[in-house]
mmCIF file of C-alpha atoms in Angstrom:
data_model
loop_
_atom_site.group_PDB
_atom_site.id
_atom_site.type_symbol
_atom_site.label_atom_id
_atom_site.label_comp_id
_atom_site.label_asym_id
_atom_site.label_seq_id
_atom_site.Cartn_x
_atom_site.Cartn_y
_atom_site.Cartn_z
ATOM 1 C CA UNK A 1 22.516 -30.484 159.876
ATOM 2 C CA UNK A 2 25.638 -28.552 160.663
ATOM 3 C CA UNK A 3 26.355 -27.478 164.235
ATOM 4 C CA UNK A 4 29.040 -24.915 164.998
ATOM 5 C CA UNK A 5 30.260 -24.294 168.518
ATOM 6 C CA UNK A 6 32.367 -21.296 169.442
ATOM 7 C CA UNK A 7 34.480 -20.492 172.500
ATOM 8 C CA UNK A 8 34.951 -18.375 174.500
ATOM 9 C CA UNK A 9 31.781 -16.306 174.581
ATOM 10 C CA UNK A 10 33.702 -13.333 175.993
ATOM 11 C CA UNK A 11 37.382 -12.503 175.835
ATOM 12 C CA UNK A 12 39.242 -9.590 177.386
ATOM 13 C CA UNK A 13 42.845 -8.893 176.469
ATOM 14 C CA UNK A 14 45.290 -6.091 177.013
ATOM 15 C CA UNK A 15 46.227 -3.971 174.044
ATOM 16 C CA UNK A 16 49.123 -5.582 172.210
ATOM 17 C CA UNK A 17 48.333 -9.096 173.399
ATOM 18 C CA UNK A 18 47.069 -11.889 171.174
ATOM 19 C CA UNK A 19 43.515 -13.201 171.062
ATOM 20 C CA UNK A 20 42.432 -16.677 170.037
ATOM 21 C CA UNK A 21 38.877 -17.801 169.306
ATOM 22 C CA UNK A 22 38.057 -21.429 168.604
ATOM 23 C CA UNK A 23 35.261 -23.137 166.732
ATOM 24 C CA UNK A 24 34.279 -26.726 166.082
ATOM 25 C CA UNK A 25 31.925 -28.014 163.422
ATOM 26 C CA UNK A 26 30.068 -31.262 162.925
ATOM 27 C CA UNK A 27 29.503 -31.673 159.180
ATOM 28 C CA UNK A 28 32.489 -33.342 157.557
ATOM 29 C CA UNK A 29 31.264 -32.057 154.167
ATOM 30 C CA UNK A 30 31.784 -28.427 155.203
ATOM 31 C CA UNK A 31 34.635 -26.878 153.244
ATOM 32 C CA UNK A 32 34.351 -23.131 153.682
ATOM 33 C CA UNK A 33 35.008 -21.385 156.992
ATOM 34 C CA UNK A 34 34.663 -17.598 157.183
ATOM 35 C CA UNK A 35 35.145 -15.323 160.166
ATOM 36 C CA UNK A 36 33.099 -12.183 160.649
ATOM 37 C CA UNK A 37 33.494 -9.100 162.811
ATOM 38 C CA UNK A 38 30.301 -7.354 163.835
ATOM 39 C CA UNK A 39 30.069 -4.027 165.596
ATOM 40 C CA UNK A 40 26.925 -3.106 167.474
ATOM 41 C CA UNK A 41 24.005 -2.514 165.130
ATOM 42 C CA UNK A 42 26.119 -3.084 162.031
ATOM 43 C CA UNK A 43 26.379 -5.768 159.390
ATOM 44 C CA UNK A 44 28.832 -8.654 159.802
ATOM 45 C CA UNK A 45 32.077 -7.962 157.967
ATOM 46 C CA UNK A 46 34.171 -10.758 156.538
ATOM 47 C CA UNK A 47 37.683 -10.501 157.967
ATOM 48 C CA UNK A 48 39.207 -13.741 156.759
ATOM 49 C CA UNK A 49 38.121 -17.093 155.398
ATOM 50 C CA UNK A 50 39.685 -20.453 154.748
ATOM 51 C CA UNK A 51 38.828 -23.384 152.562
ATOM 52 C CA UNK A 52 39.391 -26.991 153.431
ATOM 53 C CA UNK A 53 42.237 -27.464 151.005
ATOM 54 C CA UNK A 54 44.566 -25.364 153.169
ATOM 55 C CA UNK A 55 45.509 -25.554 156.832
ATOM 56 C CA UNK A 56 46.392 -21.951 157.544
ATOM 57 C CA UNK A 57 45.872 -18.502 156.112
ATOM 58 C CA UNK A 58 47.242 -15.180 157.275
ATOM 59 C CA UNK A 59 46.392 -11.584 156.532
ATOM 60 C CA UNK A 60 48.526 -9.081 158.439
ATOM 61 C CA UNK A 61 47.551 -9.392 162.137
ATOM 62 C CA UNK A 62 44.849 -11.979 161.504
ATOM 63 C CA UNK A 63 45.322 -15.677 160.891
ATOM 64 C CA UNK A 64 43.048 -18.687 160.712
ATOM 65 C CA UNK A 65 44.004 -22.321 161.168
ATOM 66 C CA UNK A 66 41.963 -25.344 160.168
ATOM 67 C CA UNK A 67 42.201 -28.933 161.374
ATOM 68 C CA UNK A 68 39.916 -30.981 159.152
ATOM 69 C CA UNK A 69 40.534 -34.207 161.008
ATOM 70 C CA UNK A 70 39.479 -32.750 164.328
ATOM 71 C CA UNK A 71 36.849 -30.506 162.698
ATOM 72 C CA UNK A 72 38.005 -27.343 164.362
ATOM 73 C CA UNK A 73 39.291 -23.986 163.237
ATOM 74 C CA UNK A 74 40.639 -20.997 165.082
ATOM 75 C CA UNK A 75 41.034 -17.262 164.641
ATOM 76 C CA UNK A 76 44.222 -15.630 165.852
ATOM 77 C CA UNK A 77 44.578 -11.876 166.226
ATOM 78 C CA UNK A 78 48.018 -10.577 167.131
ATOM 79 C CA UNK A 79 49.005 -7.153 168.477
ATOM 80 C CA UNK A 80 45.422 -6.383 169.381
ATOM 81 C CA UNK A 81 44.201 -2.817 169.250
ATOM 82 C CA UNK A 82 41.149 -1.141 170.839
ATOM 83 C CA UNK A 83 39.464 -1.008 167.439
ATOM 84 C CA UNK A 84 39.535 -4.807 167.354
ATOM 85 C CA UNK A 85 36.866 -4.756 170.080
ATOM 86 C CA UNK A 86 33.696 -6.253 168.585
ATOM 87 C CA UNK A 87 31.768 -9.507 168.349
ATOM 88 C CA UNK A 88 33.409 -12.159 166.209
ATOM 89 C CA UNK A 89 31.493 -15.003 164.574
ATOM 90 C CA UNK A 90 32.829 -18.117 162.936
ATOM 91 C CA UNK A 91 30.760 -19.946 160.345
ATOM 92 C CA UNK A 92 30.839 -23.100 158.259
ATOM 93 C CA UNK A 93 29.378 -24.021 154.911
ATOM 94 C CA UNK A 94 29.515 -26.726 152.264
ATOM 95 C CA UNK A 95 30.460 -23.983 149.852
ATOM 96 C CA UNK A 96 28.928 -23.047 146.521
ATOM 97 C CA UNK A 97 25.424 -21.707 147.087
ATOM 98 C CA UNK A 98 24.992 -23.475 150.386
ATOM 99 C CA UNK A 99 23.987 -21.770 153.591
ATOM 100 C CA UNK A 100 26.272 -20.632 156.372
ATOM 101 C CA UNK A 101 25.878 -21.936 159.901
ATOM 102 C CA UNK A 102 27.146 -19.445 162.441
ATOM 103 C CA UNK A 103 28.815 -19.970 165.780
ATOM 104 C CA UNK A 104 27.417 -18.296 168.881
ATOM 105 C CA UNK A 105 29.835 -15.393 168.819
ATOM 106 C CA UNK A 106 32.696 -14.062 170.936
ATOM 107 C CA UNK A 107 32.646 -10.610 172.469
ATOM 108 C CA UNK A 108 36.243 -9.410 172.285
ATOM 109 C CA UNK A 109 37.268 -6.464 174.412
ATOM 110 C CA UNK A 110 40.711 -4.977 174.018
ATOM 111 C CA UNK A 111 41.613 -2.905 177.036
ATOM 112 C CA UNK A 112 44.123 -0.085 177.134
ATOM 113 C CA UNK H 1 33.620 -4.970 146.522
ATOM 114 C CA UNK H 2 30.064 -6.216 146.192
ATOM 115 C CA UNK H 3 27.433 -4.000 147.811
ATOM 116 C CA UNK H 4 24.136 -5.083 149.315
ATOM 117 C CA UNK H 5 21.576 -2.580 150.526
ATOM 118 C CA UNK H 6 18.523 -2.993 152.727
ATOM 119 C CA UNK H 7 15.514 -0.780 153.119
ATOM 120 C CA UNK H 8 14.280 0.423 155.496
ATOM 121 C CA UNK H 9 17.097 0.527 158.015
ATOM 122 C CA UNK H 10 14.678 0.966 160.864
ATOM 123 C CA UNK H 11 10.923 0.512 161.157
ATOM 124 C CA UNK H 12 8.464 0.827 163.996
ATOM 125 C CA UNK H 13 4.970 -0.530 163.489
ATOM 126 C CA UNK H 14 1.854 -1.410 165.398
ATOM 127 C CA UNK H 15 0.959 -4.965 166.262
ATOM 128 C CA UNK H 16 -1.058 -6.628 163.524
ATOM 129 C CA UNK H 17 0.414 -4.720 160.608
ATOM 130 C CA UNK H 18 2.653 -6.141 157.894
ATOM 131 C CA UNK H 19 6.136 -4.896 157.159
ATOM 132 C CA UNK H 20 8.133 -5.347 153.968
ATOM 133 C CA UNK H 21 11.926 -5.295 153.949
ATOM 134 C CA UNK H 22 13.868 -5.031 150.705
ATOM 135 C CA UNK H 23 17.305 -6.450 150.017
ATOM 136 C CA UNK H 24 19.145 -5.357 146.881
ATOM 137 C CA UNK H 25 22.447 -6.333 145.348
ATOM 138 C CA UNK H 26 23.675 -3.088 143.802
ATOM 139 C CA UNK H 27 26.576 -4.121 141.609
ATOM 140 C CA UNK H 28 26.171 -7.827 140.987
ATOM 141 C CA UNK H 29 23.529 -10.389 140.202
ATOM 142 C CA UNK H 30 22.561 -12.452 143.216
ATOM 143 C CA UNK H 31 21.338 -15.902 142.320
ATOM 144 C CA UNK H 32 20.924 -16.719 145.995
ATOM 145 C CA UNK H 33 19.898 -14.513 148.890
ATOM 146 C CA UNK H 34 19.634 -15.428 152.532
ATOM 147 C CA UNK H 35 17.535 -13.906 155.309
ATOM 148 C CA UNK H 36 18.739 -13.932 158.902
ATOM 149 C CA UNK H 37 17.303 -12.851 162.182
ATOM 150 C CA UNK H 38 19.453 -11.663 165.054
ATOM 151 C CA UNK H 39 18.333 -11.044 168.620
ATOM 152 C CA UNK H 40 20.374 -8.766 170.904
ATOM 153 C CA UNK H 41 23.710 -10.294 171.835
ATOM 154 C CA UNK H 42 22.888 -13.436 169.897
ATOM 155 C CA UNK H 43 24.120 -15.046 166.723
ATOM 156 C CA UNK H 44 22.649 -14.835 163.250
ATOM 157 C CA UNK H 45 19.925 -17.409 162.743
ATOM 158 C CA UNK H 46 19.145 -18.333 159.152
ATOM 159 C CA UNK H 47 15.458 -17.993 158.369
ATOM 160 C CA UNK H 48 15.355 -18.942 154.700
ATOM 161 C CA UNK H 49 17.317 -19.322 151.495
ATOM 162 C CA UNK H 50 15.930 -17.606 148.438
ATOM 163 C CA UNK H 51 16.825 -18.461 144.852
ATOM 164 C CA UNK H 52 15.733 -16.205 142.023
ATOM 165 C CA UNK H 53 12.588 -17.424 140.348
ATOM 166 C CA UNK H 54 11.830 -20.225 142.767
ATOM 167 C CA UNK H 55 10.203 -20.658 146.140
ATOM 168 C CA UNK H 56 12.239 -19.952 149.223
ATOM 169 C CA UNK H 57 13.531 -22.764 151.390
ATOM 170 C CA UNK H 58 12.679 -22.127 155.029
ATOM 171 C CA UNK H 59 14.627 -23.375 158.031
ATOM 172 C CA UNK H 60 12.928 -25.615 160.511
ATOM 173 C CA UNK H 61 10.685 -23.676 162.853
ATOM 174 C CA UNK H 62 10.286 -20.641 160.590
ATOM 175 C CA UNK H 63 6.698 -20.084 159.507
ATOM 176 C CA UNK H 64 6.579 -19.512 155.761
ATOM 177 C CA UNK H 65 3.129 -17.900 155.957
ATOM 178 C CA UNK H 66 4.405 -15.504 158.597
ATOM 179 C CA UNK H 67 7.617 -14.548 156.826
ATOM 180 C CA UNK H 68 6.912 -14.217 153.117
ATOM 181 C CA UNK H 69 9.952 -14.144 150.876
ATOM 182 C CA UNK H 70 9.966 -13.116 147.237
ATOM 183 C CA UNK H 71 13.084 -13.201 145.072
ATOM 184 C CA UNK H 72 11.603 -11.673 141.935
ATOM 185 C CA UNK H 73 14.814 -10.642 140.199
ATOM 186 C CA UNK H 74 18.552 -11.226 140.358
ATOM 187 C CA UNK H 75 18.996 -8.010 142.326
ATOM 188 C CA UNK H 76 16.014 -7.917 144.676
ATOM 189 C CA UNK H 77 14.577 -10.076 147.412
ATOM 190 C CA UNK H 78 11.873 -9.017 149.843
ATOM 191 C CA UNK H 79 10.885 -10.271 153.268
ATOM 192 C CA UNK H 80 7.388 -9.466 154.475
ATOM 193 C CA UNK H 81 6.594 -9.967 158.127
ATOM 194 C CA UNK H 82 2.853 -10.486 158.149
ATOM 195 C CA UNK H 83 0.632 -9.571 161.086
ATOM 196 C CA UNK H 84 3.648 -8.542 163.112
ATOM 197 C CA UNK H 85 3.655 -8.971 166.885
ATOM 198 C CA UNK H 86 6.076 -7.694 169.547
ATOM 199 C CA UNK H 87 7.939 -11.014 169.554
ATOM 200 C CA UNK H 88 8.826 -10.392 165.895
ATOM 201 C CA UNK H 89 10.900 -7.389 166.969
ATOM 202 C CA UNK H 90 14.445 -8.137 165.909
ATOM 203 C CA UNK H 91 17.337 -7.228 163.638
ATOM 204 C CA UNK H 92 16.780 -8.708 160.185
ATOM 205 C CA UNK H 93 19.804 -9.062 157.897
ATOM 206 C CA UNK H 94 19.967 -10.287 154.336
ATOM 207 C CA UNK H 95 22.953 -11.542 152.416
ATOM 208 C CA UNK H 96 23.518 -12.172 148.752
ATOM 209 C CA UNK H 97 25.707 -14.521 146.837
ATOM 210 C CA UNK H 98 26.683 -14.334 143.185
ATOM 211 C CA UNK H 99 26.891 -17.434 141.087
ATOM 212 C CA UNK H 100 30.347 -18.667 140.206
ATOM 213 C CA UNK H 101 32.105 -16.404 142.681
ATOM 214 C CA UNK H 102 33.330 -18.674 145.437
ATOM 215 C CA UNK H 103 31.255 -18.987 148.569
ATOM 216 C CA UNK H 104 31.345 -15.496 150.004
ATOM 217 C CA UNK H 105 28.093 -13.961 151.137
ATOM 218 C CA UNK H 106 27.769 -10.174 151.088
ATOM 219 C CA UNK H 107 25.654 -8.808 153.905
ATOM 220 C CA UNK H 108 23.195 -5.965 153.917
ATOM 221 C CA UNK H 109 23.283 -3.364 156.710
ATOM 222 C CA UNK H 110 20.269 -4.858 158.467
ATOM 223 C CA UNK H 111 16.790 -3.657 159.371
ATOM 224 C CA UNK H 112 15.794 -2.982 162.956
ATOM 225 C CA UNK H 113 12.112 -3.913 163.367
ATOM 226 C CA UNK H 114 10.228 -2.803 166.459
ATOM 227 C CA UNK H 115 6.628 -3.927 166.848
ATOM 228 C CA UNK H 116 4.648 -2.030 169.451
#
């Protein structure tokens, strides 16, 4: 089955700096890669996703890059703000009605 | 956007009792629903995949007789934790997916189960 690894497990940045979280996956048939933000005790919220037919996607301060050959994808957050502090999860799926496999999570802390 | 609700949001029960958690898609028909379990500071672990009108598919290591899943309609799936024990205490989250609408899963708000 699919295995998704995520690094780092914790990340502290100064407000205004950039944050990068990286994930690798094992299943070459995976073609859908979402990123979720989860605040304590809340549901995961989709912040951006990418499909395997593109290499990069951007939405304001958030961007995701995908390298299918190397089987890794990354989340980039620019101009970080305190409200970006949360746990971020990457995930991978074969798409359609298939299940998501989640990474282990990254606790991001944006310090003033 | 698509809305998924869960009920109850929080439940405390005694060891040995059974607890039912409901997951509803409020504004779309969910052909597939997923049930996850999340321990503190850990990732979401998929327990089972539920398709309307058919038996759930359980992940390896998840006891199907312990965690009963029923997906009786296109808007409702239930998870029943039978004979709950303290080690079953966790955050249970469902998600729902509509047919023909990409691959996005819409998550419920979660249910915090505490077994005394």
